[in-house]
């Protein structure tokens, strides 16, 4: 049989096929020619003719080549990885997965550490996100977050100034409830703070609600007795539903509570049921009354008559099949119908899903806080990923031989990267699944830590379970983590000098380039840690300062109480008489030294601001407060120049008049002159004359002095929301009760937001929540820094390992311990220093920006304190040093004989 | 004339070549030489494929997944590569067959050639 194969191979040479493929084709074609040859022989041709004829089938040089090129060319690129013959994506993936599992099993310890680290990072990040998702990004209810609806009304007489979205009038509510088709249940509620019991009454936060309130907030079955029914609402039955907390704390879990009569605000009401903890405990409400009991409970002042009073908070559930936009449109139409019944009035309705982030007033703050939070969480994950990268690098070094072989066999770069990334994604997915567990359980812990330690609430009211926001976040983070953690080792693995690698002499570090890369890893971790650690230090120091900062006015011997009037029916009461009567009555109480009023209470968020313009200078912002004449003496704020207000000073309100300013304002506006008698204007051109200067105090924020302040005389006539201050000596508890009783007597329809308490105790309450937050942040930052340090340790230990031979040689040549230390620390120390410097720069820039955004919060962040930066830098340098010292110490113990033998 | 004839022949052959091969492996798997002999025999010598035109075509069809090639070793013989029709190929064969029949019928109608 003639030899065809040579001829065939010749014709295939230019195609540069893979050897196996070429062999196959050659074999097949050779067989064909054999068969042809045999056939021709059988039919009588000579050997020579037969072989010539057979060869003729093969045609000329180019024909076969040209015919095969389009078919075979694409087969060429597939590398011989893992003996695969298929070029299928899914088959590759399956192979990679099986291989990854085997590899994980082989390096079980390392894989476990990687998964644990990733779980820590992803899990903590997701847990925190879940908590804030439940608290801020959706309605605080238990089920069906997508159907919850909250409606805000803004009423105005001037169509150009819509007014603040807030509560709704009773007429509007009843009209909407009757007419709306897009909202299935529309409920109304109103805060109510009532003393319960006869002797020694206890202030109880309650809600006046419609009967469908409980359904809106997902409560169908009470714990005992029944919930409110529509008849209770229609007939104004004097009934009440208590919460379990109240039942346990005030009634000792009396099993016979249903049917008992309890007095609220002096009025008898019958307990008809007890509820478990549920989402309807808005603003910590512990009891629910039918709203039609409003006048019954408040002794007269009747908001139930048709009026302009806007006092109802309206929530509900969407009908299936309707969207928020459709509901908003429908309500808009209904609102304009209502407006026609009240000529001159324009109402604007806002419909949201009830989440904090969509709240028309606070929404922007929540959005801000959330963005900062997400950024911090991402940074945390980043640190974790860099850490994992370092861990994986050490493993990739061990595999360099294997990678070299693969490349020699023709594995494509992309294919290898895919294979390596699959392993990391597998690890990340396992961590992601484990994090899912954390996502379900961590929010409960967070809730306990942050909330329960400052309020006495036990048990959760609304669901903190994760929803698709959380799952989306988790998926994203897992993919991100998998990619970031795996990309670096994958790319590093491919930087190989093939020949050297196969000979076993190449280290993955690859000379200065590699060393610089490790330096980069260390530097990045240090920089990120700097950012987070500084944040922790800042929060802790701010909390400290806030606690210890002397506000500059009397806080312990002054009771403050917020007097809030429901509704705004004008002319219902002679306010001037009310305030003066109240002041007189309060002054008459035993122990009371003086009484004063102001518009804005201390340490509530932000005083309203005011534009001040002085002749010849730019317009500036100042805080403004309206205060009664006794304000400065009651609170102990010294007047350093001029005088305080007198009763005879006309209430300036908006039309100009006398003002007292703070020292800060004078130092900013008239630095070198006496401010007394000076005049400035506001935006509308009203003129104000400075008649006194008060000492600076800290009353709007914790831990820092206020900005420039302008005080105007309190307008006794128009106040519907005022703070009363009572300076006293003696027992605080008794006086608090006496004050409450007095206010109730003078104006039974007023509501207190909280019982009269000293300003100091209010500060302390705020402090507790700040401390909890600060502790939490410190904890998370500590974890991140710990991870970073472990990462640094890993990288340094690894690089020392790589340099074992070099170190062995040095020792053999007579290097001392300190030389070795110098070598190791020198190499690793440089990136640490650079990382610290860069971290410092980045931190200063970033935190200054953040502080600027957060400047309106109730405590002041001082980002210019050098000591905080110094503390952070020193702390970080110390831990980094420790992390480097251990491998360095181990390096000095290298036995040169062993090291050199390790070829 | 001859020149045009050969062009036409080439084009026709190209268009129908796939159909030929698919239908030949429909019944049972065959190897390359067998296929080429069958084509020559059943067409009474009108159609002939040589190595350079047959095998590239086979490989192309295999790559598309219409036929599947397997090395089979029978007792006492060298191994041979047999091609069989895949499920995908079966669908393609049916489609091409009906397409071809329509085409031929159309040509016949136009040119007035009646077949007995």
Coordinates of N, CA, C and O in Angstrom, one line a residue, chain A residues 1 21 23-37 39-40 54 56-59 63-64 67-68 70-72 74-75, chain B residues 31-37 40 48-63 68 70-71 78-83:
Chain A
X1 N 0.9 -1.2 0.0 CA 0.0 0.0 0.0 C 0.9 1.2 0.0 O 1.7 1.4 0.9
X21 N -5.8 16.9 15.7 CA -6.7 17.1 14.6 C -6.1 16.7 13.3 O -6.8 16.0 12.5
X23 N -3.7 14.7 12.7 CA -3.6 13.3 12.6 C -4.9 12.6 12.2 O -4.9 11.6 11.4
X24 N -6.0 13.0 12.8 CA -7.3 12.5 12.5 C -7.6 12.6 11.0 O -8.0 11.6 10.4
X25 N -7.4 13.8 10.5 CA -7.8 14.1 9.1 C -6.9 13.2 8.2 O -7.4 12.6 7.3
X26 N -5.6 13.2 8.5 CA -4.7 12.4 7.7 C -5.1 11.0 7.7 O -5.2 10.3 6.6
X27 N -5.5 10.4 8.9 CA -5.8 9.0 8.9 C -7.1 8.8 8.1 O -7.2 7.8 7.3
X28 N -8.1 9.6 8.2 CA -9.3 9.4 7.5 C -9.1 9.5 6.0 O -9.6 8.6 5.2
X29 N -8.4 10.5 5.5 CA -8.2 10.7 4.1 C -7.3 9.5 3.6 O -7.5 9.0 2.5
X30 N -6.4 9.1 4.4 CA -5.5 8.0 3.9 C -6.3 6.8 3.7 O -6.1 6.0 2.7
X31 N -7.3 6.5 4.6 CA -8.1 5.3 4.4 C -8.9 5.4 3.1 O -9.1 4.4 2.4
X32 N -9.4 6.6 2.9 CA -10.2 6.8 1.7 C -9.4 6.4 0.5 O -9.8 5.7 -0.4
X33 N -8.2 6.9 0.5 CA -7.3 6.7 -0.7 C -6.9 5.2 -0.8 O -6.8 4.6 -1.9
X34 N -6.7 4.6 0.4 CA -6.5 3.1 0.4 C -7.6 2.4 -0.3 O -7.4 1.5 -1.1
X35 N -8.8 2.7 0.2 CA -10.0 2.0 -0.4 C -10.0 2.2 -1.9 O -10.3 1.3 -2.7
X36 N -9.8 3.4 -2.3 CA -9.8 3.7 -3.8 C -8.8 2.9 -4.5 O -9.1 2.3 -5.6
X37 N -7.6 2.9 -3.9 CA -6.5 2.1 -4.5 C -6.9 0.7 -4.6 O -6.7 0.1 -5.7
X39 N -9.8 -0.7 -4.7 CA -10.9 -0.8 -5.7 C -10.4 -0.8 -7.1 O -10.8 -1.6 -7.9
X40 N -9.5 0.1 -7.3 CA -8.9 0.2 -8.7 C -8.1 -1.0 -9.0 O -8.2 -1.5 -10.2
X54 N -5.6 7.4 -7.5 CA -5.9 7.7 -6.1 C -5.4 9.1 -5.7 O -6.1 9.9 -5.1
X56 N -4.9 11.4 -7.6 CA -5.6 12.5 -8.3 C -6.8 12.9 -7.5 O -7.2 14.1 -7.6
X57 N -7.4 12.0 -6.7 CA -8.5 12.4 -5.9 C -8.1 13.5 -4.9 O -9.0 14.2 -4.4
X58 N -6.8 13.5 -4.6 CA -6.4 14.4 -3.6 C -6.3 15.8 -4.1 O -6.3 16.8 -3.4
X59 N -6.3 15.9 -5.4 CA -6.2 17.2 -6.1 C -4.9 18.0 -5.8 O -4.0 17.5 -5.1
X63 N -6.2 23.1 -3.3 CA -7.6 22.9 -3.3 C -8.1 22.4 -2.0 O -9.0 22.9 -1.4
X64 N -7.4 21.4 -1.5 CA -7.8 20.8 -0.2 C -7.6 21.9 0.9 O -8.5 22.0 1.8
X67 N -10.3 24.4 0.8 CA -11.6 23.8 1.2 C -11.7 23.6 2.7 O -12.8 23.8 3.3
X68 N -10.6 23.3 3.3 CA -10.6 22.9 4.7 C -10.5 24.2 5.6 O -10.9 24.2 6.7
X70 N -11.8 27.2 6.0 CA -13.0 27.8 6.7 C -13.5 26.9 7.7 O -14.1 27.3 8.7
X71 N -13.4 25.6 7.5 CA -14.0 24.6 8.4 C -13.1 24.4 9.7 O -13.6 24.4 10.8
X72 N -11.8 24.3 9.4 CA -11.0 23.8 10.5 C -10.4 25.0 11.3 O -10.0 24.8 12.5
X74 N -11.3 27.6 12.9 CA -11.8 28.0 14.2 C -11.6 26.9 15.3 O -11.6 27.2 16.5
X75 N -11.3 25.7 14.9 CA -11.1 24.7 15.9 C -9.7 25.0 16.5 O -9.5 24.5 17.6
Chain B
X31 N -19.2 5.5 6.4 CA -18.0 6.3 6.4 C -17.8 7.0 5.0 O -18.5 6.8 4.1
X32 N -16.7 7.8 5.0 CA -16.6 8.8 3.9 C -16.5 8.1 2.5 O -17.1 8.5 1.5
X33 N -15.7 7.0 2.5 CA -15.5 6.4 1.2 C -16.8 5.8 0.7 O -17.2 5.8 -0.5
X34 N -17.5 5.2 1.6 CA -18.8 4.6 1.3 C -19.8 5.6 0.7 O -20.5 5.4 -0.3
X35 N -19.7 6.8 1.3 CA -20.6 7.9 0.8 C -20.3 8.2 -0.6 O -21.1 8.4 -1.5
X36 N -19.0 8.4 -0.8 CA -18.6 8.8 -2.2 C -19.0 7.8 -3.2 O -19.4 8.1 -4.3
X37 N -18.8 6.5 -2.9 CA -19.1 5.4 -3.8 C -20.6 5.4 -4.1 O -21.1 5.3 -5.2
X40 N -21.7 8.2 -6.4 CA -21.3 7.9 -7.8 C -22.2 6.8 -8.4 O -22.7 6.9 -9.5
X48 N -19.9 13.1 -9.0 CA -18.7 12.5 -8.4 C -18.1 13.5 -7.4 O -18.0 14.7 -7.7
X49 N -17.8 13.0 -6.3 CA -17.1 13.8 -5.3 C -15.7 13.3 -5.1 O -15.5 12.1 -4.9
X50 N -14.7 14.1 -5.2 CA -13.4 13.6 -4.8 C -13.1 14.0 -3.3 O -13.9 14.7 -2.7
X51 N -11.9 13.6 -2.9 CA -11.6 13.8 -1.5 C -11.6 15.3 -1.1 O -12.2 15.6 -0.1
X52 N -11.1 16.1 -2.0 CA -11.0 17.5 -1.6 C -12.3 18.2 -1.5 O -12.4 19.2 -0.9
X53 N -13.3 17.6 -2.1 CA -14.6 18.3 -2.0 C -15.5 17.5 -1.0 O -16.4 18.1 -0.4
X54 N -15.3 16.2 -0.8 CA -16.2 15.5 0.1 C -15.9 15.8 1.6 O -16.8 16.1 2.3
X55 N -14.6 15.6 1.9 CA -14.4 15.6 3.4 C -14.5 17.0 4.0 O -15.1 17.1 5.1
X56 N -14.1 18.1 3.3 CA -14.4 19.4 3.9 C -15.9 19.6 4.1 O -16.3 20.2 5.1
X57 N -16.7 19.0 3.2 CA -18.2 19.1 3.4 C -18.6 18.3 4.6 O -19.4 18.8 5.4
X58 N -18.1 17.1 4.7 CA -18.4 16.3 5.9 C -18.1 17.0 7.2 O -18.8 17.1 8.1
X59 N -16.9 17.6 7.2 CA -16.5 18.3 8.4 C -17.3 19.5 8.7 O -17.7 19.8 9.9
X60 N -17.7 20.2 7.6 CA -18.6 21.3 7.8 C -19.9 20.9 8.4 O -20.4 21.5 9.4
X61 N -20.5 19.8 7.9 CA -21.8 19.4 8.4 C -21.6 18.9 9.9 O -22.5 19.1 10.7
X62 N -20.5 18.3 10.1 CA -20.3 17.8 11.5 C -20.2 19.0 12.5 O -20.7 19.0 13.6
X63 N -19.5 20.0 12.0 CA -19.3 21.2 12.9 C -20.7 21.8 13.2 O -20.9 22.3 14.3
X68 N -22.8 13.4 13.0 CA -21.9 13.1 14.1 C -20.9 12.1 13.6 O -21.3 11.0 13.2
X70 N -17.9 9.4 14.4 CA -17.3 8.5 15.4 C -16.3 7.6 14.9 O -16.5 7.0 13.8
X71 N -15.3 7.4 15.6 CA -14.3 6.4 15.2 C -14.8 5.0 15.7 O -15.1 4.8 16.9
X78 N -8.9 -1.9 10.7 CA -8.5 -0.6 11.3 C -9.7 0.2 11.6 O -10.8 0.0 11.1
X79 N -9.5 1.2 12.5 CA -10.7 1.9 12.8 C -11.1 2.9 11.7 O -10.2 3.4 11.0
X80 N -12.4 3.1 11.6 CA -12.9 4.0 10.5 C -13.8 5.0 11.2 O -14.4 4.8 12.2
X81 N -13.9 6.1 10.5 CA -14.8 7.2 11.0 C -16.2 7.1 10.3 O -16.3 7.3 9.1
X82 N -17.2 6.8 11.1 CA -18.5 6.7 10.6 C -19.3 7.9 10.9 O -19.2 8.5 12.0
X83 N -20.1 8.4 10.0 CA -21.0 9.6 10.2 C -22.4 9.1 10.3 O -22.9 8.4 9.4

